[in-house]
mmCIF file of C-alpha atoms (C1' of nucleotides) in Angstrom:
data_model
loop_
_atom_site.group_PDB
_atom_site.id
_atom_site.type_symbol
_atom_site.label_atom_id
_atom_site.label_comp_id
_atom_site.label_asym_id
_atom_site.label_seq_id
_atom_site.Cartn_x
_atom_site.Cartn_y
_atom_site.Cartn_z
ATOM 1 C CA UNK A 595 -104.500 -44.341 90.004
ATOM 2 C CA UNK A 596 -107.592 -45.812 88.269
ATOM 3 C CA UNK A 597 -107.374 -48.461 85.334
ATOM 4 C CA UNK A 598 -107.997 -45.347 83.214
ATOM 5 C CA UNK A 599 -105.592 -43.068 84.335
ATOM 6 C CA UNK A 600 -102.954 -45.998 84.426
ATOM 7 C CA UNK A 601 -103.519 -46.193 80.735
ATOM 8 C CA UNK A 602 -102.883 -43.059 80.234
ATOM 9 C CA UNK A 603 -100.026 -42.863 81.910
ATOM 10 C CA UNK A 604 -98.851 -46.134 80.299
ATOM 11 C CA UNK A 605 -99.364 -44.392 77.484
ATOM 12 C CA UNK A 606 -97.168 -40.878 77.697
ATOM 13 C CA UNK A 607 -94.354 -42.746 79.750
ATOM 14 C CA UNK A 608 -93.426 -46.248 78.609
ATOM 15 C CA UNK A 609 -95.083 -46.856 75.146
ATOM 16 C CA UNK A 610 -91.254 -46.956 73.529
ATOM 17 C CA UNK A 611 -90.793 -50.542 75.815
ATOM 18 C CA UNK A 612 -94.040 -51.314 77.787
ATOM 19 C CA UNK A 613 -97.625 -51.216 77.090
ATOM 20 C CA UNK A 614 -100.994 -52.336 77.950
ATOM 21 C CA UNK A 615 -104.724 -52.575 76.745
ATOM 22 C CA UNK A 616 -107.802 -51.404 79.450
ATOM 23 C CA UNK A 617 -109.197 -54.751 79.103
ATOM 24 C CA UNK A 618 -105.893 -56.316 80.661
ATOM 25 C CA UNK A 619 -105.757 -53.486 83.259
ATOM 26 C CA UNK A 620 -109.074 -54.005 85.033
ATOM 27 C CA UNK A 621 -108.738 -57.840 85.615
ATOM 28 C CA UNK A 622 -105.125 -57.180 86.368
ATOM 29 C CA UNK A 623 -105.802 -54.210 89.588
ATOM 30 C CA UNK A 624 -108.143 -56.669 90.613
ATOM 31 C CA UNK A 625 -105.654 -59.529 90.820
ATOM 32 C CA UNK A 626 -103.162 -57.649 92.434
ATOM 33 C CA UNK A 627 -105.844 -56.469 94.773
ATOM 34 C CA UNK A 628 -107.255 -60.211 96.057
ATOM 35 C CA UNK A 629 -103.156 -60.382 96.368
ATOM 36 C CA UNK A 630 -103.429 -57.501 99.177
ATOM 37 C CA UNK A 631 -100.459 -55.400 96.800
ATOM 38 C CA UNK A 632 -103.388 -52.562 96.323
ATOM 39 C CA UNK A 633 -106.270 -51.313 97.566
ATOM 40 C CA UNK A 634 -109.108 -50.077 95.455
ATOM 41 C CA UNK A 635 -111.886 -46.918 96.733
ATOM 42 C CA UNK A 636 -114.908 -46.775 94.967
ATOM 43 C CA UNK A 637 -115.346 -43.389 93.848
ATOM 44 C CA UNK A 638 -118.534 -42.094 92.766
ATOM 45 C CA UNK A 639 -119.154 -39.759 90.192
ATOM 46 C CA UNK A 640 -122.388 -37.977 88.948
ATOM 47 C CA UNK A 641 -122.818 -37.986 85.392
ATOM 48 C CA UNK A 642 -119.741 -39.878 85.131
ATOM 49 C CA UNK A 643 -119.040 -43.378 85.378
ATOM 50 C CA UNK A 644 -117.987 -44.360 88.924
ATOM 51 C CA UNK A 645 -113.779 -44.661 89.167
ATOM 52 C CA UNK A 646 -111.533 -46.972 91.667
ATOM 53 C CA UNK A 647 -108.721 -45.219 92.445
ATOM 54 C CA UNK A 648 -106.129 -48.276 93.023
ATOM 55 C CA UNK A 649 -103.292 -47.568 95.400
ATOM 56 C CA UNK A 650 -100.401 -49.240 96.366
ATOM 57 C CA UNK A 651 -99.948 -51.143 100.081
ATOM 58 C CA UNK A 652 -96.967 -52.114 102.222
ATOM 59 C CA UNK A 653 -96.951 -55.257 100.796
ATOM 60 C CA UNK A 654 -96.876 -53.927 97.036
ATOM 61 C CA UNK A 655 -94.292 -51.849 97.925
ATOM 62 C CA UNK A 656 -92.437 -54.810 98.723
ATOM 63 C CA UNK A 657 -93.097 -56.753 96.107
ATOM 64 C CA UNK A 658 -92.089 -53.735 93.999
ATOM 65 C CA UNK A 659 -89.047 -53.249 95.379
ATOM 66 C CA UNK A 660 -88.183 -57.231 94.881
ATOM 67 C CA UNK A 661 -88.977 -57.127 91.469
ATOM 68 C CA UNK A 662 -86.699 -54.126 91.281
ATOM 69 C CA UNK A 663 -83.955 -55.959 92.974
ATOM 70 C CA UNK A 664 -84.118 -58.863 90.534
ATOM 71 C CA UNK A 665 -81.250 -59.623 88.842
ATOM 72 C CA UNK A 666 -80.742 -58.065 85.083
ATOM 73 C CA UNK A 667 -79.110 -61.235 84.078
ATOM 74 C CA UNK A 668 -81.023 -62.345 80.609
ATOM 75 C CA UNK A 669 -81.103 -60.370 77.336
ATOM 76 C CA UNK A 670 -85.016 -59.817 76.590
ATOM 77 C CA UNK A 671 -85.585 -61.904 73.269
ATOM 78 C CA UNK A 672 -86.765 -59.624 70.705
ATOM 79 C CA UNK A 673 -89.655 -60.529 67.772
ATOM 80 C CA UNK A 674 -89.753 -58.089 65.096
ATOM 81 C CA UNK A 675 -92.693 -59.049 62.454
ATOM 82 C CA UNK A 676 -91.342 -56.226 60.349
ATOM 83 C CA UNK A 677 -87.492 -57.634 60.022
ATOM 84 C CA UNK A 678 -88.879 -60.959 59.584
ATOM 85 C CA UNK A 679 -90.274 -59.957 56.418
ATOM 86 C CA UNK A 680 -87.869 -57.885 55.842
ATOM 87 C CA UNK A 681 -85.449 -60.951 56.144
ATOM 88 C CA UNK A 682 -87.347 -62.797 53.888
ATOM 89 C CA UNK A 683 -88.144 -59.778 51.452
ATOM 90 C CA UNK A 684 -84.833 -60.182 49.512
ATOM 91 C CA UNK A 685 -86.774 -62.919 47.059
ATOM 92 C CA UNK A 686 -88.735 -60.023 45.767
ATOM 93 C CA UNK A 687 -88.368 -57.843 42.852
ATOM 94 C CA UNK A 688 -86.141 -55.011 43.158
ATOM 95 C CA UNK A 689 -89.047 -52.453 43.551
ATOM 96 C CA UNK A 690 -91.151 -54.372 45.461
ATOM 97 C CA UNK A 691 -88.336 -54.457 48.141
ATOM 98 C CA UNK A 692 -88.056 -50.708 47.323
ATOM 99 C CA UNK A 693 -91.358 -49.948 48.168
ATOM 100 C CA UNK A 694 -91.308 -51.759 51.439
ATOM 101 C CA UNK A 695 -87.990 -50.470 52.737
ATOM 102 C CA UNK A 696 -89.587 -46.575 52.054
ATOM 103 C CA UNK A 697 -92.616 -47.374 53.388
ATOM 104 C CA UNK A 698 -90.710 -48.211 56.854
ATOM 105 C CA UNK A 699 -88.576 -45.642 56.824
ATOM 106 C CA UNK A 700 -91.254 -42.468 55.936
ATOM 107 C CA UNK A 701 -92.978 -44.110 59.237
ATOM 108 C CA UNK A 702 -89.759 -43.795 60.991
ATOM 109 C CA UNK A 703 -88.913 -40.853 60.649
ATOM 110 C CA UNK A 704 -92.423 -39.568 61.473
ATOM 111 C CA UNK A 705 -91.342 -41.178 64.462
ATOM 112 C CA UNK A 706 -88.211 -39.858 65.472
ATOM 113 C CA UNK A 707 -90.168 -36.358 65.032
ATOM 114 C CA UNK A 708 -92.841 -37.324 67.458
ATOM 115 C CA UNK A 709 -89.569 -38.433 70.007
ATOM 116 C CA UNK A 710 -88.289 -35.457 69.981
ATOM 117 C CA UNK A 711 -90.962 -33.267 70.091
ATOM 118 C CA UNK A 712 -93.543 -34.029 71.759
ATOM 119 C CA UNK A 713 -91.549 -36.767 74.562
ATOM 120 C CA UNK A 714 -88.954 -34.042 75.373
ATOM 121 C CA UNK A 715 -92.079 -31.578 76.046
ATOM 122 C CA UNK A 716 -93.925 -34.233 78.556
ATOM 123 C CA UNK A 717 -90.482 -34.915 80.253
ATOM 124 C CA UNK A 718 -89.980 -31.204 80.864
ATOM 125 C CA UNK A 719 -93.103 -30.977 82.609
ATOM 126 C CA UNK A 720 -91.356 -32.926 85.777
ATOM 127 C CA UNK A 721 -89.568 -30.650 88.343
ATOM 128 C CA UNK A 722 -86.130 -30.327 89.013
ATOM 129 C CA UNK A 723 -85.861 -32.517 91.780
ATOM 130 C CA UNK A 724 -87.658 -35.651 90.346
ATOM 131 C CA UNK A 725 -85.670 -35.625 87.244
ATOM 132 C CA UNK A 726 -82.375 -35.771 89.552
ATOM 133 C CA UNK A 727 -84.316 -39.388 90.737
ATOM 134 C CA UNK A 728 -86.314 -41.244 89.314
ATOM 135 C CA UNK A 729 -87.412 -38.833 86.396
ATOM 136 C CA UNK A 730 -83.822 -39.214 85.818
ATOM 137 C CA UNK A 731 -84.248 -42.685 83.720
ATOM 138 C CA UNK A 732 -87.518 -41.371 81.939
ATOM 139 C CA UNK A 733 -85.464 -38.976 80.098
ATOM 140 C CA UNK A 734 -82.624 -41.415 79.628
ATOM 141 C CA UNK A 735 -85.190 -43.890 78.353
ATOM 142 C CA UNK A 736 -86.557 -41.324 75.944
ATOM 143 C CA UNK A 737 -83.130 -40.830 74.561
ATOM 144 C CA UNK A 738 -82.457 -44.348 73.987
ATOM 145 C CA UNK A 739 -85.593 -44.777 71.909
ATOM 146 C CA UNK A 740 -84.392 -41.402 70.059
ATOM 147 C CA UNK A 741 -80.896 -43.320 69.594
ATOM 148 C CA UNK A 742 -82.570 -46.640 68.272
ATOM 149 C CA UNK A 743 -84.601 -44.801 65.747
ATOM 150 C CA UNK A 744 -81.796 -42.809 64.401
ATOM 151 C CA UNK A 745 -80.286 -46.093 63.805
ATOM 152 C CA UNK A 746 -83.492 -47.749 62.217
ATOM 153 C CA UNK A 747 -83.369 -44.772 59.850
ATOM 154 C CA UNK A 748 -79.632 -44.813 59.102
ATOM 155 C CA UNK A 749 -79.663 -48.306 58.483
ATOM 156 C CA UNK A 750 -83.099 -48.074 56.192
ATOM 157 C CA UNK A 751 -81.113 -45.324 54.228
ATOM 158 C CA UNK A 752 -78.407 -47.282 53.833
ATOM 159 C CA UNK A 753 -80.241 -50.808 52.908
ATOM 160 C CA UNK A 754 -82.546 -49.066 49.875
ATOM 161 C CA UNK A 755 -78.956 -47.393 48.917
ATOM 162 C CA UNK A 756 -77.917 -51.001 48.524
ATOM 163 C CA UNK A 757 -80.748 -52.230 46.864
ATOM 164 C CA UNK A 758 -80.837 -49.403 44.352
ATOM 165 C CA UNK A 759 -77.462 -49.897 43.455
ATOM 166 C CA UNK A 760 -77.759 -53.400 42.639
ATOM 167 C CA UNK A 761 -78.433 -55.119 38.707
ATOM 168 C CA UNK B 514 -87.962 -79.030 56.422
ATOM 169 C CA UNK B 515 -88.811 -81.148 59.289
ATOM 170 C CA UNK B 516 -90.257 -79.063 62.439
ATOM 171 C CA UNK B 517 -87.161 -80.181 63.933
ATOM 172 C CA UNK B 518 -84.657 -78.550 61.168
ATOM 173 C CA UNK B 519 -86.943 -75.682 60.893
ATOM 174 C CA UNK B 520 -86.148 -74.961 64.559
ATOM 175 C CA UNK B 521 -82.644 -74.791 64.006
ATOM 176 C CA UNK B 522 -82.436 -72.662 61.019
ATOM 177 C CA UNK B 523 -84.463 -70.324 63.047
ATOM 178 C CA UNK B 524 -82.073 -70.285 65.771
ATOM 179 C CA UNK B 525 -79.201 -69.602 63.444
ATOM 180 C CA UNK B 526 -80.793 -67.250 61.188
ATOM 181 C CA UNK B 527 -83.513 -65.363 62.566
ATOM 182 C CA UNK B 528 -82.807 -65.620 66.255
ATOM 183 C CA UNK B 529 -82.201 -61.539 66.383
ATOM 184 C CA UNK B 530 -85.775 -60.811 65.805
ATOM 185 C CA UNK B 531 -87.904 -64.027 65.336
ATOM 186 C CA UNK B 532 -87.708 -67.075 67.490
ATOM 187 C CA UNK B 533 -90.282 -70.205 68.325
ATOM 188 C CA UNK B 534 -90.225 -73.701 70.430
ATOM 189 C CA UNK B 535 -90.635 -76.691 68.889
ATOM 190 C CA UNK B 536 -94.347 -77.534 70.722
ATOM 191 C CA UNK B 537 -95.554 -74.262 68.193
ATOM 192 C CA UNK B 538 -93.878 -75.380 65.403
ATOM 193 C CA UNK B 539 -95.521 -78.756 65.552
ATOM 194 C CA UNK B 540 -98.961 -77.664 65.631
ATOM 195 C CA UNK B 541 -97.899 -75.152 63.070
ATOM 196 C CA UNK B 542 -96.685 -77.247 60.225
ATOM 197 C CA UNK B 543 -99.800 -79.474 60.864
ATOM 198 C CA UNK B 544 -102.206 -76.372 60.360
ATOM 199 C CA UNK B 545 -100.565 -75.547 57.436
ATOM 200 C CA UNK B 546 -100.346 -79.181 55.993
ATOM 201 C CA UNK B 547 -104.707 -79.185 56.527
ATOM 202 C CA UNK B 548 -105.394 -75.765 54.845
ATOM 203 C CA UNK B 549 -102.841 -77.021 51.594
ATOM 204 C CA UNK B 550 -100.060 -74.442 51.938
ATOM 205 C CA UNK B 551 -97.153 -77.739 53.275
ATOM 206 C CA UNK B 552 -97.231 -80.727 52.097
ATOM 207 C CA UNK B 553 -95.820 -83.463 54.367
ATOM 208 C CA UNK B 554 -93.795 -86.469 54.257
ATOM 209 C CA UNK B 555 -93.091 -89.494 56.282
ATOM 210 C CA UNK B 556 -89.412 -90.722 56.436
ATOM 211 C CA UNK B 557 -88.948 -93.554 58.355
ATOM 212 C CA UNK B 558 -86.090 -94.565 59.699
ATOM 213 C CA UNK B 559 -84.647 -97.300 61.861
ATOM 214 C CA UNK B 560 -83.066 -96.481 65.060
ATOM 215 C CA UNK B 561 -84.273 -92.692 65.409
ATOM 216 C CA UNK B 562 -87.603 -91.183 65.604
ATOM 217 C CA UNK B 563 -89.469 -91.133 62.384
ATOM 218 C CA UNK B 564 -89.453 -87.555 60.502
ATOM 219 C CA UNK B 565 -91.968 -85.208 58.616
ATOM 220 C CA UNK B 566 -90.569 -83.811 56.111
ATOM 221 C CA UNK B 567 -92.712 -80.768 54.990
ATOM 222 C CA UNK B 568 -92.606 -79.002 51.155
ATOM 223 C CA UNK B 569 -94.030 -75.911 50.339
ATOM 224 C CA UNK B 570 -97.019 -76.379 48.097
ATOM 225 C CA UNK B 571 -97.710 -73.853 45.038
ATOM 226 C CA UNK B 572 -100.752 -72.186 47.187
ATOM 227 C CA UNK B 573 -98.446 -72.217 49.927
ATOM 228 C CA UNK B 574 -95.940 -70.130 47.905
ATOM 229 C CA UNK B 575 -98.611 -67.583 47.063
ATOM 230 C CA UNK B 576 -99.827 -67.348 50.413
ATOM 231 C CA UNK B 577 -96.040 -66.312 51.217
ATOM 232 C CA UNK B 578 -96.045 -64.092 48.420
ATOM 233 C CA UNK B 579 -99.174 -62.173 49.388
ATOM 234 C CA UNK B 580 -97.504 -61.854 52.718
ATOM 235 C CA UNK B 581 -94.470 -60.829 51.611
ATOM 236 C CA UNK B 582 -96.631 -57.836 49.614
ATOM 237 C CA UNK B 583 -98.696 -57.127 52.572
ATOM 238 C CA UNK B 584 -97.298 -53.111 53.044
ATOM 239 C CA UNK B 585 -95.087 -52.897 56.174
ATOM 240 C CA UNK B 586 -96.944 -49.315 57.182
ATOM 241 C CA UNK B 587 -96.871 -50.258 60.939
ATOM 242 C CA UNK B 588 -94.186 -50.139 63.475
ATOM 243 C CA UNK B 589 -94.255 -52.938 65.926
ATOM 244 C CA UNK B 590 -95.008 -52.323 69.429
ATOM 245 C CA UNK B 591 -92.164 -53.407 71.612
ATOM 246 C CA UNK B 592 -92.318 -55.295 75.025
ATOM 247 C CA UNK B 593 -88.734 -54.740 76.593
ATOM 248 C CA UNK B 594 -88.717 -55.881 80.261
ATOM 249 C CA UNK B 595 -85.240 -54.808 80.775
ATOM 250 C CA UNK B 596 -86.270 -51.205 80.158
ATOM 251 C CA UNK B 597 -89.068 -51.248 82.442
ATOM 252 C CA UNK B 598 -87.224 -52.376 85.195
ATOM 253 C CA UNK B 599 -84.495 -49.615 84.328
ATOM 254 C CA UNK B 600 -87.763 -46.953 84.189
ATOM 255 C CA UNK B 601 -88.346 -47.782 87.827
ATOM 256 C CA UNK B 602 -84.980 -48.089 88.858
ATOM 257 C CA UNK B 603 -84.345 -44.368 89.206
ATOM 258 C CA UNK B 604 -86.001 -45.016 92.593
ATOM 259 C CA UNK B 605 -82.912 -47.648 93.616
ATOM 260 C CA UNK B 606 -80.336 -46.588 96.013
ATOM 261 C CA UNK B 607 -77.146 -45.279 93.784
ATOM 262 C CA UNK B 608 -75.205 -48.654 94.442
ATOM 263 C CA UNK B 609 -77.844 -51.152 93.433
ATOM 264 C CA UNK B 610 -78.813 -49.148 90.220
ATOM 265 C CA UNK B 611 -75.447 -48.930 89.124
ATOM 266 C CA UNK B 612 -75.214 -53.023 89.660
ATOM 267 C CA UNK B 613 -78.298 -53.315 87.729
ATOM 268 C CA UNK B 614 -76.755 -51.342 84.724
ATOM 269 C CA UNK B 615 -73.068 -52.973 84.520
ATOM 270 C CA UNK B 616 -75.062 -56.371 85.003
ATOM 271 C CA UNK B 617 -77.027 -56.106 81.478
ATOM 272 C CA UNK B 618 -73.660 -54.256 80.088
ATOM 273 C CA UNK B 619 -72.077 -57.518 80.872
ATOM 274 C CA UNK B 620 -74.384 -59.380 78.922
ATOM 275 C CA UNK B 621 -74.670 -56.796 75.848
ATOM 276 C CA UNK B 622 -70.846 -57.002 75.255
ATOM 277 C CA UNK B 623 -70.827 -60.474 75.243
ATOM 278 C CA UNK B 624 -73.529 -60.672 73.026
ATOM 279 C CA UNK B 625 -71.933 -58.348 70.492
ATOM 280 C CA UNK B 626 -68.992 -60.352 70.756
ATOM 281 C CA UNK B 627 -71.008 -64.102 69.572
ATOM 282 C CA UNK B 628 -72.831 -61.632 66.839
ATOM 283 C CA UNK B 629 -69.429 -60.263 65.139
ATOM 284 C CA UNK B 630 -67.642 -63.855 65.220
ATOM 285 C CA UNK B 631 -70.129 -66.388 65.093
ATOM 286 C CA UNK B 632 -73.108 -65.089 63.073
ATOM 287 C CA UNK B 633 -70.716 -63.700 60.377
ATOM 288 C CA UNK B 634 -69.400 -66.903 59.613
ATOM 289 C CA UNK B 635 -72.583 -68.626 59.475
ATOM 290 C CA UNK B 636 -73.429 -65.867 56.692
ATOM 291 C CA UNK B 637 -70.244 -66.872 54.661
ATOM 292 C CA UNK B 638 -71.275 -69.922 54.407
ATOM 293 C CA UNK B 639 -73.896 -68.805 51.724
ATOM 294 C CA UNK B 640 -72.856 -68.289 48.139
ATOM 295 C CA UNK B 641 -71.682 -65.476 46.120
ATOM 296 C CA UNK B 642 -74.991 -65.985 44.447
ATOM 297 C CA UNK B 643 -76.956 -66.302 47.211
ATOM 298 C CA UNK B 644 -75.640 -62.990 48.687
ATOM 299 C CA UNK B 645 -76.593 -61.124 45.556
ATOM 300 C CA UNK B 646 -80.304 -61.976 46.409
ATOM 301 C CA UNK B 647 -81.991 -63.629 49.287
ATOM 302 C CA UNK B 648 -78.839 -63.589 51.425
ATOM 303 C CA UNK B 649 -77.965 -60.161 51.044
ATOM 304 C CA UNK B 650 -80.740 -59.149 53.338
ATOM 305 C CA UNK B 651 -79.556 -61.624 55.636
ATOM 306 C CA UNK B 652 -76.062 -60.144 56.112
ATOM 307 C CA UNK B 653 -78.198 -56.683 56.188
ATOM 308 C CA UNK B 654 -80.392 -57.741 59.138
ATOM 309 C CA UNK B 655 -77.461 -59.086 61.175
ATOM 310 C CA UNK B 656 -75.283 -56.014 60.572
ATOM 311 C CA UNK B 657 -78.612 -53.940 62.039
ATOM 312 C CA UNK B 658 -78.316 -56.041 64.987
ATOM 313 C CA UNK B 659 -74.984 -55.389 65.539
ATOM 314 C CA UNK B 660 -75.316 -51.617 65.139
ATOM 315 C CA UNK B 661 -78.561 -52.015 68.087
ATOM 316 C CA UNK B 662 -76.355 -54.117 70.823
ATOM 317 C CA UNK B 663 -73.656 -51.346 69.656
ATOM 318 C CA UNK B 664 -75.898 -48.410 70.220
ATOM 319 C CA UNK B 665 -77.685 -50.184 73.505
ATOM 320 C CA UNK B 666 -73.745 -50.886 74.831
ATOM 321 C CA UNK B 667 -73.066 -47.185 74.690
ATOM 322 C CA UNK B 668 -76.221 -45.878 76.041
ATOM 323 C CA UNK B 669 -75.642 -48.121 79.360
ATOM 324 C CA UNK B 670 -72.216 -46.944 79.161
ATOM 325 C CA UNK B 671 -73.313 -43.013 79.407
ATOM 326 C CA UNK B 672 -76.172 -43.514 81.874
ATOM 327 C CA UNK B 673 -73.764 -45.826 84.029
ATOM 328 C CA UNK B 674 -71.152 -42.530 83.835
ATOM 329 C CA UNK B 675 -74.066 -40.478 84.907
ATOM 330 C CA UNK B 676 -75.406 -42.220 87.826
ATOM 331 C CA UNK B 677 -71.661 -42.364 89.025
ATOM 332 C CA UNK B 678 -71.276 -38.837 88.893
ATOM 333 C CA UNK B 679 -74.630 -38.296 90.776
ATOM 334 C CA UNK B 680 -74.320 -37.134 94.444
ATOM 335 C "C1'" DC C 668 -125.101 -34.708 65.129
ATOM 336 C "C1'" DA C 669 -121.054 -37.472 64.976
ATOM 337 C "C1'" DA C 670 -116.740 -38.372 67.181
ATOM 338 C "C1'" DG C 671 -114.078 -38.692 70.976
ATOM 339 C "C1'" DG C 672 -113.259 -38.693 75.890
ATOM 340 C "C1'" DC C 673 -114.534 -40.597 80.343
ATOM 341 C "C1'" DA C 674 -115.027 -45.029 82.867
ATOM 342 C "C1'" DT C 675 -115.984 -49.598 83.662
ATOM 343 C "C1'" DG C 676 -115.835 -54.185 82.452
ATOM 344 C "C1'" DT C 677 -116.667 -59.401 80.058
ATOM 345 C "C1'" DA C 678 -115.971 -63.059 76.505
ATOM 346 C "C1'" DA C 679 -113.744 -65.295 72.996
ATOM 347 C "C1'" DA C 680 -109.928 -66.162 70.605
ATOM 348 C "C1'" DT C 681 -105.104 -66.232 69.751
ATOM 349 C "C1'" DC C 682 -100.435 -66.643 70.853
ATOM 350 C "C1'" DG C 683 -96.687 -68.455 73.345
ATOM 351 C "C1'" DT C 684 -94.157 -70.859 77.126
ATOM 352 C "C1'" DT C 685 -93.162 -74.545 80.259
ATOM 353 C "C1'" DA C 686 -93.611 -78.953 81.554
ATOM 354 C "C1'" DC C 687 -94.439 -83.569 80.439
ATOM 355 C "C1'" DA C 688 -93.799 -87.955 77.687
ATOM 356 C "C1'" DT C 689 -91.029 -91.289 74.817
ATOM 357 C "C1'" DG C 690 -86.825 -93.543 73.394
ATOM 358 C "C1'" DA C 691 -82.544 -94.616 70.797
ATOM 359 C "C1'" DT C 692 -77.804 -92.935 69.852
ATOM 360 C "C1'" DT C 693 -73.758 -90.320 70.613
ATOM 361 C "C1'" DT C 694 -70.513 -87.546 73.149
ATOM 362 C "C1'" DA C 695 -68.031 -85.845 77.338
ATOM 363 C "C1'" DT D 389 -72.899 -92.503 83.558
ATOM 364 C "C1'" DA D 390 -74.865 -88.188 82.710
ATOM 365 C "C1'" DA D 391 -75.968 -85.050 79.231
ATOM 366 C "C1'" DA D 392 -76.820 -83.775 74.650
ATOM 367 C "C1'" DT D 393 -78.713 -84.790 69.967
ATOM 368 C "C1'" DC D 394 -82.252 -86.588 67.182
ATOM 369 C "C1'" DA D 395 -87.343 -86.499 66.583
ATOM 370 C "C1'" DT D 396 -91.952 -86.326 67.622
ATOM 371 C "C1'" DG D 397 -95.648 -84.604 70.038
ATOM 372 C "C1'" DT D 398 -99.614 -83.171 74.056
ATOM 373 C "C1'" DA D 399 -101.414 -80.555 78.071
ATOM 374 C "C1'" DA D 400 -101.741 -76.900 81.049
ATOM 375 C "C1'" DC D 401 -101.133 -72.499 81.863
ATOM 376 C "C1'" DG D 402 -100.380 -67.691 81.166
ATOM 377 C "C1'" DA D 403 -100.356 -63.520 78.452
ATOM 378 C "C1'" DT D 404 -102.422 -60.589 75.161
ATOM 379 C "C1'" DT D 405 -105.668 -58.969 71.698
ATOM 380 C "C1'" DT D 406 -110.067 -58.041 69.665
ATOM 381 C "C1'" DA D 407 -114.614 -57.584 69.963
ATOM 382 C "C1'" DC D 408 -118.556 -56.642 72.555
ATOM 383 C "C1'" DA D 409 -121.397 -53.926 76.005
ATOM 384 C "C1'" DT D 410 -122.967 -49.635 78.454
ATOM 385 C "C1'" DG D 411 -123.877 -44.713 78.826
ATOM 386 C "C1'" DC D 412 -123.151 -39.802 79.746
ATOM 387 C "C1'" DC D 413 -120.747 -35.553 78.495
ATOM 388 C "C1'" DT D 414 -118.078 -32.484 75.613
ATOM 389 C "C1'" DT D 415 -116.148 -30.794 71.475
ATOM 390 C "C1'" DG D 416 -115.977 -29.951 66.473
#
DNA sequence: CAAGGCATGTAAATCGTTACATGATTTA
DNA sequence: TAAATCATGTAACGATTTACATGCCTTG
């Protein structure tokens, strides 16, 4: 792929865990290339910007496949600016911590609607087979976001329920 | 708090979703102390290290304040390594995928196990009066992390059943 | 005709981690 | 006697973001 399309594809697949600006990308494929893991062809284009289409070499594969291979063996520390302040949010008045608990939750749930919707439709668009491999984890990925937004919301619902019932 | 104390209460309250190392907390507190929002003082003392011990000034507090207010109409981006290894793991053999899964289901359980005992005693420790306000959101924020190690335990659980049951 | 997509990048700044450095006291 | 706790930091590196820079084509 090119920096662009990588993006892209960034983008539609992995934004729920992984992401990445275009100004990272570029000096990234060009790391991995003076590393021999890809090869870039220059690509010209008329009336288009030129591309370089990256792709991947023995040795990247390797390397892939190592990083695969690494062990799971740490739990991913998390930093969550929005339950920090949350955390901290309990010293406000009762409506001000209102407003910020609803606020979270409308965006939320606009959320969960784009999951379903719009996710499920660009998993679908894989074929039989690949969703049997390696498409197989895409949609199971896609389901666990789905599952950790249901319980954002539930647990939003449930906090301002608190709150509201309180002197 | 001294940088050193900070770190700690950190550790045992916000660890879930905020976290930071003492060499940026250092710098931290001094930034604050020269724009006027800490105030610090010297404690010496004879056979330890000498501490800081920093105060919140009044244009501190309304710095926090203002944060506090800022609206929460974003949801953070998330940077899970774990789940972008699993992404590309579809592509292991059967075996190795499977070890990869109960590996970080290993770690999840025991994690939910040090959240349920250990973090709900640490909440006890606060007041009835404290709970009523501040700390209630405390106790809030660790039962939401409880219900996402409970939701992420399951969801390894199914997609461990259904890689087993793969041909 | 403005906005967005296509396509590449660089520069500056910020954020965060790991390693290094010191040194006494306490615990296993 | 080794490791952990107390207590402070600095330096180097790496990761990431934001802003800047270019320029054509297509769509609303």
């Amino acid at each position: 792929m090119t920096g662009y399309e990588l993006k892209k594809a960034l983008d539609q697949s992995t934004q729920l865990f992984w992401h990445a600006e275009l100004s990272q990308i570029y000096p990234a494929l060009k790391q991995l290339q003076a590393q021999g893991l890809v090869a870039g062809q220059l690509l010209p284009q008329a009336g288009k910007p030129d591309k370089i289409r990256y792709v991947i070499t023995a040795a990247g594969r390797e390397a892939f496949q190592r990083w695969l291979l690494e062990p799971l063996d740490e739990v991913p520390a998390v930093k969550n600016p929005v339950l920090l302040k949350l955390f901290f949010a309990g010293s406000l008045e009762k409506e001000q911590l209102l407003h910020q608990l609803r606020c979270q939750l409308a965006l939320q749930r606009a959320r969960l609607q784009r999951l379903e919707v719009e996710t499920a439709a660009s998993v679908q668009e894989l074929s039989q087979a690949d969703l049997a491999q390696a498409g197989m984890m895409w949609e199971r990925l896609r389901h666990f976001g789905v599952l950790q937004v249901q319980t954002t919301i539930e647990w939003l619902e449930d906090t301002i329920r608190a709150v509201e019932e309180k002197s």
